[in-house]
XYZ file of C-alpha atoms in Angstrom:
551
model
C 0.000 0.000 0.000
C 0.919 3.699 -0.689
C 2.112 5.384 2.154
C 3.473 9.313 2.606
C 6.312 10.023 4.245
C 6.000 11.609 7.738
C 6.585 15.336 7.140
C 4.108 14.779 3.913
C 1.367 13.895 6.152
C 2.076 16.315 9.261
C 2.015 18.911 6.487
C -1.185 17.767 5.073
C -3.077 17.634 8.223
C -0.839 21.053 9.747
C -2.486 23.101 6.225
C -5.955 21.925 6.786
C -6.034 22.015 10.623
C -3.864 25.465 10.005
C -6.703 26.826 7.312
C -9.783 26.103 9.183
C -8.519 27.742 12.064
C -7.868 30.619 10.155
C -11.536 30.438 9.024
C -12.760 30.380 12.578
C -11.234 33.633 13.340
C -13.653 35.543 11.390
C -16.131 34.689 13.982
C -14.152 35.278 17.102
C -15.886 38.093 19.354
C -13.614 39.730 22.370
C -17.144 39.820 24.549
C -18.066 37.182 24.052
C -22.469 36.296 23.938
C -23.135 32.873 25.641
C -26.159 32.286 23.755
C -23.989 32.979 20.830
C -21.271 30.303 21.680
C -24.451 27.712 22.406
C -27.088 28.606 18.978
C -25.425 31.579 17.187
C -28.112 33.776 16.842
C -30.708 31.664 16.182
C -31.384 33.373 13.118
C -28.676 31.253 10.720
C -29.389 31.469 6.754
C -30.223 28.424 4.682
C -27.244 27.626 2.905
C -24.831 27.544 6.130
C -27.631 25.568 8.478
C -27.678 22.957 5.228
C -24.168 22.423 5.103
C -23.601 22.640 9.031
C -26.703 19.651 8.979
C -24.907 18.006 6.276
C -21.605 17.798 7.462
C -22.293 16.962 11.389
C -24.664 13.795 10.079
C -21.702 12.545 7.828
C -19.176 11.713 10.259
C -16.624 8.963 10.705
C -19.327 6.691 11.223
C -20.962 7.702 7.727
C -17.470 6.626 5.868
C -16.422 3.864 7.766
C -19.610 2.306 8.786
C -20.729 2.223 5.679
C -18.105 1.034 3.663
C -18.155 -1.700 6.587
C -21.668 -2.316 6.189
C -21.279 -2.838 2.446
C -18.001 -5.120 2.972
C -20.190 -7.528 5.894
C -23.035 -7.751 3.672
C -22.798 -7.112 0.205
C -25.035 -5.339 -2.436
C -27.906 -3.703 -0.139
C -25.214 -2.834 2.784
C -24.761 0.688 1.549
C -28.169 1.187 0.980
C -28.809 0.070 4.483
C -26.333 2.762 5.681
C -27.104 6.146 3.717
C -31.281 5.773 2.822
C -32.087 5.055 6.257
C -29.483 7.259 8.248
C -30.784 10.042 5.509
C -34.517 9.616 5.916
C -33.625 10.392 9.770
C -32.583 13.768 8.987
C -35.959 13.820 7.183
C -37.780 12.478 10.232
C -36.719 15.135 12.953
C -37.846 18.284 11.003
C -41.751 17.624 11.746
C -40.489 17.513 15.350
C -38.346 20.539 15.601
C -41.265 22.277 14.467
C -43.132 21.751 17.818
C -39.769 22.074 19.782
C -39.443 25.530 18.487
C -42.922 26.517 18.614
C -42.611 25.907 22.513
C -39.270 27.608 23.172
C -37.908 29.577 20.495
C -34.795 30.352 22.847
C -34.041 27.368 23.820
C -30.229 25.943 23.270
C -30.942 22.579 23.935
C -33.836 19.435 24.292
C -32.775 18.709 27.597
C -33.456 22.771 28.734
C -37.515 22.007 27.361
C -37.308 19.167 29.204
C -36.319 20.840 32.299
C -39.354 23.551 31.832
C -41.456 20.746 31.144
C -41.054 18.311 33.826
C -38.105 19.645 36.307
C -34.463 18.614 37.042
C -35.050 14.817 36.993
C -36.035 14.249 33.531
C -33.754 17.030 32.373
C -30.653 15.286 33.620
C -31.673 12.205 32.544
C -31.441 13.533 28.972
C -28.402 15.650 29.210
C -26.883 12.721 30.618
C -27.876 10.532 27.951
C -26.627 12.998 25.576
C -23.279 14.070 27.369
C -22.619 9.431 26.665
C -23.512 9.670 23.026
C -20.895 12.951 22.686
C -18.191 11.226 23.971
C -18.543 8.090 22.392
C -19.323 10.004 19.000
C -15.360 11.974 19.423
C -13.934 8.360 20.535
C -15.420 7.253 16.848
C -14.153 10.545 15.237
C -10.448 10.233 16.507
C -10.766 6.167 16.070
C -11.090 7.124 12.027
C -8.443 9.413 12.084
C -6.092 7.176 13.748
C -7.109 4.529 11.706
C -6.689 7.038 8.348
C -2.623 8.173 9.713
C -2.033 4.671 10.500
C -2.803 3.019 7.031
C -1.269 5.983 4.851
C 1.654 6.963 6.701
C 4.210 5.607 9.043
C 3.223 7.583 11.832
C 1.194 5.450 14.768
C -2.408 5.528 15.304
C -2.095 7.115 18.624
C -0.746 9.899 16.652
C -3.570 9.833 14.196
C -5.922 9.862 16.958
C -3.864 12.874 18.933
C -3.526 15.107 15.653
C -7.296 15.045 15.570
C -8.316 15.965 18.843
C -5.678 19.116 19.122
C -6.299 20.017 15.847
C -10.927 19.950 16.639
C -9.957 21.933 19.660
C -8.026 24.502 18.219
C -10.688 26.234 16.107
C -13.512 25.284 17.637
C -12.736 26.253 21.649
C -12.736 30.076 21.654
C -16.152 30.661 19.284
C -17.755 27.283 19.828
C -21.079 26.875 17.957
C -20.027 29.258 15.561
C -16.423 28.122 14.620
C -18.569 24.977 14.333
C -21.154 26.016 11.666
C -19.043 28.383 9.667
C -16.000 25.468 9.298
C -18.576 23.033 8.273
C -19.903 25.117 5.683
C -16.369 24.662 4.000
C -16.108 21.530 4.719
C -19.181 20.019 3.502
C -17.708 21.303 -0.170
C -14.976 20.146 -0.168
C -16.301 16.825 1.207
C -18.956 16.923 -2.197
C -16.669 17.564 -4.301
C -13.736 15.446 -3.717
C -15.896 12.427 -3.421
C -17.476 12.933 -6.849
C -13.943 12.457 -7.951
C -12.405 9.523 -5.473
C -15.297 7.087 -5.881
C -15.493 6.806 -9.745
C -11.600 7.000 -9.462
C -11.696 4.107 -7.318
C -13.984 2.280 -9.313
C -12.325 2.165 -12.718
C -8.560 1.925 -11.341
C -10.008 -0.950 -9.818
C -10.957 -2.466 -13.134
C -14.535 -1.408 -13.241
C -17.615 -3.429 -14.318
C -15.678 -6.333 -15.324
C -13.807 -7.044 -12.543
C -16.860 -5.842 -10.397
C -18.966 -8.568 -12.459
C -16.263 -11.218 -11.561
C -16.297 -11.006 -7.961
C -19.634 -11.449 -7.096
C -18.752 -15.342 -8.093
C -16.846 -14.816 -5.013
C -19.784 -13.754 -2.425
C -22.520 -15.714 -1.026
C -25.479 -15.549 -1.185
C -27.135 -13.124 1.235
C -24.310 -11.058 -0.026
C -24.778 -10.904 -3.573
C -29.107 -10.322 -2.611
C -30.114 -6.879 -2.666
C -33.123 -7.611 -0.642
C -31.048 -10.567 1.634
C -32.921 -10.562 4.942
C -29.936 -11.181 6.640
C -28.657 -8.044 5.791
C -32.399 -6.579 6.991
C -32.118 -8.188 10.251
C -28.387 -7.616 10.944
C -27.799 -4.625 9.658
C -30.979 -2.262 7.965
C -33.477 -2.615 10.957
C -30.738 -2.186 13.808
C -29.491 1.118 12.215
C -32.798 2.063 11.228
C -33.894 2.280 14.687
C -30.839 3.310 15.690
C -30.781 6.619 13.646
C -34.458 7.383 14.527
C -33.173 7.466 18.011
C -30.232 9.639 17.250
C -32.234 12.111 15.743
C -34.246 12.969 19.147
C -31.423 12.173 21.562
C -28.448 13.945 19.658
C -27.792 17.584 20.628
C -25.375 18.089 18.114
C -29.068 17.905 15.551
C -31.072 19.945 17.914
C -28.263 22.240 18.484
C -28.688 23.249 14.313
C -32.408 22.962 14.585
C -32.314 25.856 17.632
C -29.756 28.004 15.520
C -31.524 28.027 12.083
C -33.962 31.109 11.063
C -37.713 29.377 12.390
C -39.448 29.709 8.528
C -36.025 27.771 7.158
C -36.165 24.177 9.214
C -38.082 22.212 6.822
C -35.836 23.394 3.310
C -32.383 22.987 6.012
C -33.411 19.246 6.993
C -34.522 18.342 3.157
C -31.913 19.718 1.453
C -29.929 17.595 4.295
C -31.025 14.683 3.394
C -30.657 13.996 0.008
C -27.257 15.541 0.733
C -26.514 12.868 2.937
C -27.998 9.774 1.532
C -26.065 10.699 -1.763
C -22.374 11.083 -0.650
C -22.841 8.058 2.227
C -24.230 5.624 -0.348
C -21.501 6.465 -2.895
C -18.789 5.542 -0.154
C -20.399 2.782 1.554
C -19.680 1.401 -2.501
C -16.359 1.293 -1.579
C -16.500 -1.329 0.948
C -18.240 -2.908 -1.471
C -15.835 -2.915 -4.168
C -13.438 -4.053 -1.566
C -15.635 -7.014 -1.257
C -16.116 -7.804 -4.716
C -12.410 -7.967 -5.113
C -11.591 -9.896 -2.539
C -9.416 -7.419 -0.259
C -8.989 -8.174 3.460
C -8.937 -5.805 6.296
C -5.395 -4.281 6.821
C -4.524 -6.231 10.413
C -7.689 -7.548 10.048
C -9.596 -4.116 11.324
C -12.688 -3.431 9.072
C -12.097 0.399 9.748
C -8.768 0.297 7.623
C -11.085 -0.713 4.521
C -11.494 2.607 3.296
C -8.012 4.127 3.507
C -6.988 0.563 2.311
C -8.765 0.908 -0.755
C -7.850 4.688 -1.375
C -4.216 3.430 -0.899
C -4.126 0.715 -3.400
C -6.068 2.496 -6.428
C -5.452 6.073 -5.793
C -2.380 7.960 -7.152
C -0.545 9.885 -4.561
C -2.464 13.412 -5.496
C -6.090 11.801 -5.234
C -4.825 9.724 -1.647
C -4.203 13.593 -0.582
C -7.662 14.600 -1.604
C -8.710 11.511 0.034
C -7.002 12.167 3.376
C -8.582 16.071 3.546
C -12.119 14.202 2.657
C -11.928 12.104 5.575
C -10.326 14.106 8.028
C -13.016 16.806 7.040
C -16.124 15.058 7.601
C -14.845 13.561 10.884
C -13.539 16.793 11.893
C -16.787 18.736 11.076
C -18.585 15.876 13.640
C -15.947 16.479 16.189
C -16.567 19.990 16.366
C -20.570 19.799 16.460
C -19.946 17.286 19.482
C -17.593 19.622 21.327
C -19.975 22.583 20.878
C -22.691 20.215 21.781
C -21.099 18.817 25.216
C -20.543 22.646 26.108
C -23.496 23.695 25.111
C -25.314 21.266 27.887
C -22.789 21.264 30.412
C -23.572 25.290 30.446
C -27.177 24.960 30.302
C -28.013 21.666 31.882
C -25.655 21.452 34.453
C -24.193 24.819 35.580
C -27.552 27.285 34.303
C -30.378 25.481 35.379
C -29.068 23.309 38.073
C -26.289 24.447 40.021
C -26.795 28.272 39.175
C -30.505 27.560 39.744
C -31.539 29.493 36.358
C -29.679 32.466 37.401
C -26.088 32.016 36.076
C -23.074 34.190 35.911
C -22.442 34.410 32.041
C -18.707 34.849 32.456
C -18.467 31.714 34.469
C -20.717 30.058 31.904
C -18.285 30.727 28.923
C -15.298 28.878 31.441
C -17.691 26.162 31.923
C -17.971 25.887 27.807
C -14.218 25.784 27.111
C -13.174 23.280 30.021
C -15.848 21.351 29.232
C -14.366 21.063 25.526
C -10.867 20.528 26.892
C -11.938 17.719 29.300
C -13.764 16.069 26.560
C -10.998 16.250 23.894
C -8.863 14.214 26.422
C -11.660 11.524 27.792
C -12.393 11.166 23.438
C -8.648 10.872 23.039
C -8.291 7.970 25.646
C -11.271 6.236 24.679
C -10.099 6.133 20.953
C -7.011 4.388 22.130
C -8.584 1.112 22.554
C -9.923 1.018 18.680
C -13.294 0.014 18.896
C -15.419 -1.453 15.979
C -17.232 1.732 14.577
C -20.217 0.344 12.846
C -21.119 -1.598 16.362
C -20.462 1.374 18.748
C -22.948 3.793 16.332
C -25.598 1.022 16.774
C -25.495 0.239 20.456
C -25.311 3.982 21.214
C -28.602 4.387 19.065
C -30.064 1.750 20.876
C -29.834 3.327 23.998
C -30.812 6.499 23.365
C -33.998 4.529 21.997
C -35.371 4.847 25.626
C -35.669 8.096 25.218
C -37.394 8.878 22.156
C -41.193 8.190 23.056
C -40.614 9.618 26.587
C -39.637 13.101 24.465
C -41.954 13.437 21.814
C -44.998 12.687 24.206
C -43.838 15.039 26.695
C -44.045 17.631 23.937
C -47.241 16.590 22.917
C -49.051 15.024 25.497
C -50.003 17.380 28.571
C -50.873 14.049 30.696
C -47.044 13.172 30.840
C -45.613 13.249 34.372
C -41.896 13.729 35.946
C -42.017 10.068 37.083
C -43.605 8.505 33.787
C -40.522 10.059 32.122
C -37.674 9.174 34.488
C -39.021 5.546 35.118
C -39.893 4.835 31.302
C -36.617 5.819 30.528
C -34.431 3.589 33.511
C -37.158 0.981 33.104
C -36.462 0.596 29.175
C -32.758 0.912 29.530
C -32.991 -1.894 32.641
C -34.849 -4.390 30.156
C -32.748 -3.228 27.151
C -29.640 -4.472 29.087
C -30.730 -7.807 29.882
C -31.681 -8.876 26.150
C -28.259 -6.853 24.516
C -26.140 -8.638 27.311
C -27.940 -12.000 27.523
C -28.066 -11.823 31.087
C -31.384 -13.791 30.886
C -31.856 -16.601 28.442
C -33.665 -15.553 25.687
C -35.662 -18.756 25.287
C -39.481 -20.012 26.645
C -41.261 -17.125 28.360
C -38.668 -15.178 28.636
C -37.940 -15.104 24.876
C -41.681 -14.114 24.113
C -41.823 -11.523 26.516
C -39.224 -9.229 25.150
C -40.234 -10.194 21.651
C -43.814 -8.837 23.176
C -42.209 -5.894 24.041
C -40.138 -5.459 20.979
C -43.750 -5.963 18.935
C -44.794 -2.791 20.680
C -41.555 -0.907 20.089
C -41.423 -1.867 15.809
C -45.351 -0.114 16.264
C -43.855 2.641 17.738
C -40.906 3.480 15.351
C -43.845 3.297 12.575
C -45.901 5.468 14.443
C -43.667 7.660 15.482
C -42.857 8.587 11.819
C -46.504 8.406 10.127
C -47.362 10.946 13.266
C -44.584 13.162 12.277
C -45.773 13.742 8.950
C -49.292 12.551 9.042
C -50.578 13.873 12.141
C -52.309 12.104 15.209
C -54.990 9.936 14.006
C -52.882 7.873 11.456
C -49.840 7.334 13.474
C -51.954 5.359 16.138
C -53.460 3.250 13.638
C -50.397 2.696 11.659
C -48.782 1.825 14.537
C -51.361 -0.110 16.332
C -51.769 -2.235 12.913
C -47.749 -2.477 12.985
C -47.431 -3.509 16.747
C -50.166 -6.042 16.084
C -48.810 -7.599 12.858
C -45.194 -7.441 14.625
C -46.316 -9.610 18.003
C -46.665 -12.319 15.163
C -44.135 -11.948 13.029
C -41.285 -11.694 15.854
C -42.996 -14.766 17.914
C -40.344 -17.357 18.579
C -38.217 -15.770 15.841
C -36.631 -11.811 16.908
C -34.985 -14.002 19.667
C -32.555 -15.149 17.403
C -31.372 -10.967 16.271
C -30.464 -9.784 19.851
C -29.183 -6.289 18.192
C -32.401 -5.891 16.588
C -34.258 -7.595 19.817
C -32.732 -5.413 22.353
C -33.387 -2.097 20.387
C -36.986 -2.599 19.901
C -37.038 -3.320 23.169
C -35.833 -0.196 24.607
C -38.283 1.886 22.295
C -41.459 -0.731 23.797
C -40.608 -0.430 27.323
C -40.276 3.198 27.348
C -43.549 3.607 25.494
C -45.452 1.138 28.008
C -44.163 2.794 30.982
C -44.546 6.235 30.327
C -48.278 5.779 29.365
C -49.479 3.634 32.022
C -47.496 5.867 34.539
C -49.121 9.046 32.968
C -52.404 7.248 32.416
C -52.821 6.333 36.047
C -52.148 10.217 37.517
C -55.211 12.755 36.419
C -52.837 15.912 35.582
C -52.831 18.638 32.805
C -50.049 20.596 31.815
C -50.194 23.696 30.168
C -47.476 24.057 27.438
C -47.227 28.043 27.237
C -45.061 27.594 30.589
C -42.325 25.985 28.480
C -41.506 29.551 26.648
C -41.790 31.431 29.748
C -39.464 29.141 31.103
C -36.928 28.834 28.572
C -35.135 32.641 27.951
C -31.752 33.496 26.691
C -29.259 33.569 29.493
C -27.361 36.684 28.073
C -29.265 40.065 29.376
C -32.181 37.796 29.942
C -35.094 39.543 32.038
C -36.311 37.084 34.843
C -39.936 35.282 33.793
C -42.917 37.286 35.076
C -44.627 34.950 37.794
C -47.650 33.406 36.232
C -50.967 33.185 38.083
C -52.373 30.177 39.449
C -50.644 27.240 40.169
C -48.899 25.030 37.196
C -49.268 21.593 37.623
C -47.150 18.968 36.134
C-alpha cells in the first residue's frame, strides 16, 4: 500500500487544521455572547444551516460504517447505511417544528425538558446525551487514527492525537459558531472530492468487469439486494438506531435551535438527500473491496477505506482523500464539542447548580473546560480502537429509551416527571438484559421481550406516520404495525439480539410512560415551556404566572 512520508502527512493535516482555524477567526468576538457560543443567533441562513446539517450527520461513522456495512453484507449494505441514516434527517424536522414553537430560545432538548417536567427528567437527557458525545469523538479520533495509521508511518495514537488538538483549536474560543461556519467549507470540499475519489476508485479498480467477476466470489445473502440477513443484521438495527439519534443527539437539535424558524423544513430536506447521496456512494467502496476480494489491513474493518484509497489512488487523489476524511470527521468532532458545552452550560451549571440564574462569564469557562476535558476523555477512549459500525448502533439503541418519553412530553399534557424518568431507567434496565444476555432468551422469557419489541417496531412506525401525518394515522399505523409485529417476531426476533434489544428499549419506554401518565389525572399547560426557557445573556427574569402550574 501507498504510504506518505511523515513530514508529507504532518504537512497535510498542519495546512488543513492550520486553514480552518484561520476560518474560525472571522467569527471570534472579544465579549463574548453565551447564547452565541451555544445557537449563534438563532437566526442562521439556509445555505450555512444545510451544510452545518450536512456535514455533522456525515461523520466517521458515515465513511467507515458504511463502507463496513457494504463489505459484511454485500449489495444492499450501503443502501442500508445512507437511505435510512438520511430519511432520519428527514424524520426530525416535523419535530423541531413543535420544539421551536414551545421555546424559540431554547439551546438545547434537555433545557424544554427541564421547563417541562423539572431537574429529573432534564438530567436524565443531558446525561444521555453528554454518553452519546463522547462516544461520537472516541469514533471521530478512532477514524483518524485509523486514516494516519494506514497511509503513513506515523502510529495511530498519533492519528488519533492530531485530531483531537487540531478539533480543539478552532472550535474552543467561538464554539457553535467556529462549528457552523468550518462546516460550511467543509461540507464542499467533502462533495466535491468524493465525486472524484469514488469513480476513481472504481475504474482503477478495473470497473464493471472485474466488479462482475467477484460477485462469483460472495454468497449468497451477499450478492441479494433484498437478503434478509442483511435486513435483520444490519438495515433494521441502524434504522432504529438513527431514529433514536435524531431525538437524543444535541449536536441535531443544536442546528435545529440556531436556524432562522421559517427555514427548518428546506435545512433538513436539502440535508437529506445531501446525505444519503455522498454516504451511499462511499459505503460502494467497501463494497468494491468485497467484490475484489481485499482483506482488512490487520484484520480491522475500519482500515477498509483508507486501504482501498491506498491501493487504487495515485498519490495526489490519496491527498484529496485524506482532507475528505479528516473533514467530515472533523466537522462531527466539532458539532460534538460545541454540543457537550453547550449542555454542560445549560443543563448542568444554568439550570441546576446556578438555579436558572447564572453568571455568564463563568458560563463561557464552563464551555471551554468542558471542551478541553472532553478532547482528552475522546482521546483515551479512541485508544482502545473500537469497531465503529457496532459502537454507532449500540449507542442508538440506547438512546432509543428516550425517544417516546420526548416526543410525548411535547405533545401530550398528561405526561408526568415520574412517567418520564421511570420509562426511561425501566427501558434501559430491560434493554440491558436482552443486549447482554443476562437472561436466556428462550421459553417465556424469549416471548416476553419479543412482546415488548412488537410494541416498540409499532412505535418506530408510528412515530414517523405521526410526524408527517398527524395524530390519528400514526396510532393506527402503529397499532396495525405492533399487532402484525407480536406475530411476526414470535419465537423468531430471539434469534437478532441487536435488533431484539433495540426494539425493546423503544417498547418499554412507550409502556411505561403511558401507564405511569395514564394512572395520575394531571394537565399541563405548554405556554409555561416559553416562559421558562429565555436566553441567558441580558435575559429579564420570567414574570410569575398566576395560578398554580401543575405537572
Amino acid at each position: 500500500m501507498f504510504q506518505f512520508s511523515t513530514p508529507m502527512v504532518l504537512a497535510i493535516l498542519a495546512l488543513f487544521y492550520g486553514l480552518t482555524f484561520y476560518m474560525s477567526t472571522f467569527v471570534n468576538e472579544k465579549n463574548e455572547n453565551v447564547d452565541g457560543y451555544m445557537v449563534s443567533s438563532g437566526e442562521v441562513g439556509f445555505g450555512i444551516s444545510a451544510a452545518s446539517m450536512t456535514a455533522t450527520w456525515i461523520w466517521a461513522a458515515s465513511f467507515y460504517g458504511a463502507a463496513i456495512s457494504g463489505y459484511n453484507y454485500g449489495l444492499s449494505g450501503p443502501m442500508h447505511y445512507g437511505f435510512w441514516g438520511a430519511l432520519m434527517i428527514l424524520f426530525i424536522y416535523p419535530y423541531g417544528l413543535r420544539f421551536r414553537a414551545l421555546a424559540p430560545n431554547a439551546h438545547t432538548l434537555a433545557e424544554i425538558i427541564h421547563a417541562r417536567h423539572g431537574p429529573g427528567s432534564q438530567l436524565i437527557l443531558a446525561g444521555s446525551n453528554i454518553l452519546g458525545s463522547v462516544i461520537s469523538l472516541m469514533v471521530n479520533f478512532t477514524a483518524a487514527g485509523a486514516l494516519v495509521a494506514v497511509l503513513s508511518p506515523l502510529p495511530f495514537q498519533v492519528g488519533v492525537l492530531i485530531a483531537g488538538v487540531g478539533v480543539l483549536s478552532y472550535t474552543l474560543w467561538s464554539g457553535f459558531r467556529a462549528s457552523i461556519l468550518t462546516d460550511f467549507a467543509q461540507v464542499v470540499a467533502m462533495m466535491g472530492i468524493a465525486v472524484i475519489i469514488i469513480p476513481w476508485v472504481y475504474f482503477s479498480a478495473g470497473g464493471a468487469e472485474v466488479m462482475s467477476a467477484g460477485l462469483s466470489r460472495i454468497t449468497a445473502e451477499q450478492a441479494n439486494f433484498w437478503s434478509r440477513e442483511a435486513i435483520l443484521e444490519q438495515g433494521a438495527p441502524f434504522f432504529v438506531a438513527v431514529l433514536a439519534y435524531a431525538i437524543g443527539n444535541q449536536t441535531i437539535a443544536q442546528r435545529l435551535f440556531a436556524v432562522r424558524q421559517d427555514l427548518i423544513r428546506p435545512t433538513f430536506v436539502t440535508a437529506t438527500i445531501g446525505y444519503g447521496a455522498i454516504v451511499i456512494g462511499l459505503g460502494m467502496l467497501g463494497l468494491m473491496a468485497l467484490l475484489i476480494g481485499m482483506a482488512p489491513h490487520e484484520g480491522d474493518p475500519n482500515n477498509l477505506i483508507p486501504q482501498m484509497a491506498s491501493a487504487y489512488l495515485p498519490p495526489f487523489a490519496i491527498a484529496l482523500f485524506l482532507i475528505l476524511v479528516i473533514g467530515s470527521l472533523s466537522s462531527t468532532a466539532d458539532s460534538d464539542l460545541s454540543a457537550l458545552s453547550a449542555i454542560m452550560m445549560t443543563d448542568i451549571y444554568g439550570k441546576n447548580l446556578a438555579k436558572g440564574n447564572p453568571d455568564t462569564g463563568k458560563m463561557l469557562l464552563v464551555g471551554r473546560i468542558t471542551m478541553i476535558v472532553a478532547t482528552v476523555i475522546g482521546l483515551i477512549l479512541a485508544s482502545f480502537a473500537l469497531n465503529i459500525l457496532v459502537m454507532l448502533v449500540f449507542v442508538g439503541a440506547l438512546w432509543g429509551a428516550i425517544v417516546f418519553p420526548v416526543i410525548a412530553s411535547c405533545y401530550w399534557s398528561r405526561v408526568t416527571n415520574a412517567a418520564f424518568i421511570w420509562a426511561v431507567v425501566g427501558a434501559l434496565a430491560l434493554f440491558c438484559v436482552v443486549r447482554f444476555d443476562l437472561l436466556p432468551l428462550e421459553g417465556i422469557f424469549g416471548s416476553f421481550f419479543e412482546v415488548i419489541a412488537a410494541v416498540g417496531g409499532g412505535v418506530v412506525l408510528g412515530l414517523m406516520a405521526f410526524g408527517f401525518l398527524g395524530r390519528v394515522v400514526g396510532m393506527i399505523i402503529g397499532l396495525l404495525a405492533g399487532i402484525f409485529f407480536m406475530f411476526y417476531f414470535h419465537d423468531f426476533l430471539r434469534d437478532y439480539t441487536v435488533l431484539l434489544s433495540s426494539l425493546t428499549a423503544y417498547g418499554a419506554s412507550t409502556i411505561i410512560c403511558v401507564a405511569l401518565s395514564l394512572a395520575v389525572r394531571e394537565e399541563f399547560d405548554f405556554a409555561l415551556i416559553g416562559e421558562r426557557v429565555t436566553n441567558f445573556h441580558d435575559a429579564e427574569p420570567p414574570a410569575p404566572r398566576r395560578g398554580r402550574a401543575r405537572a
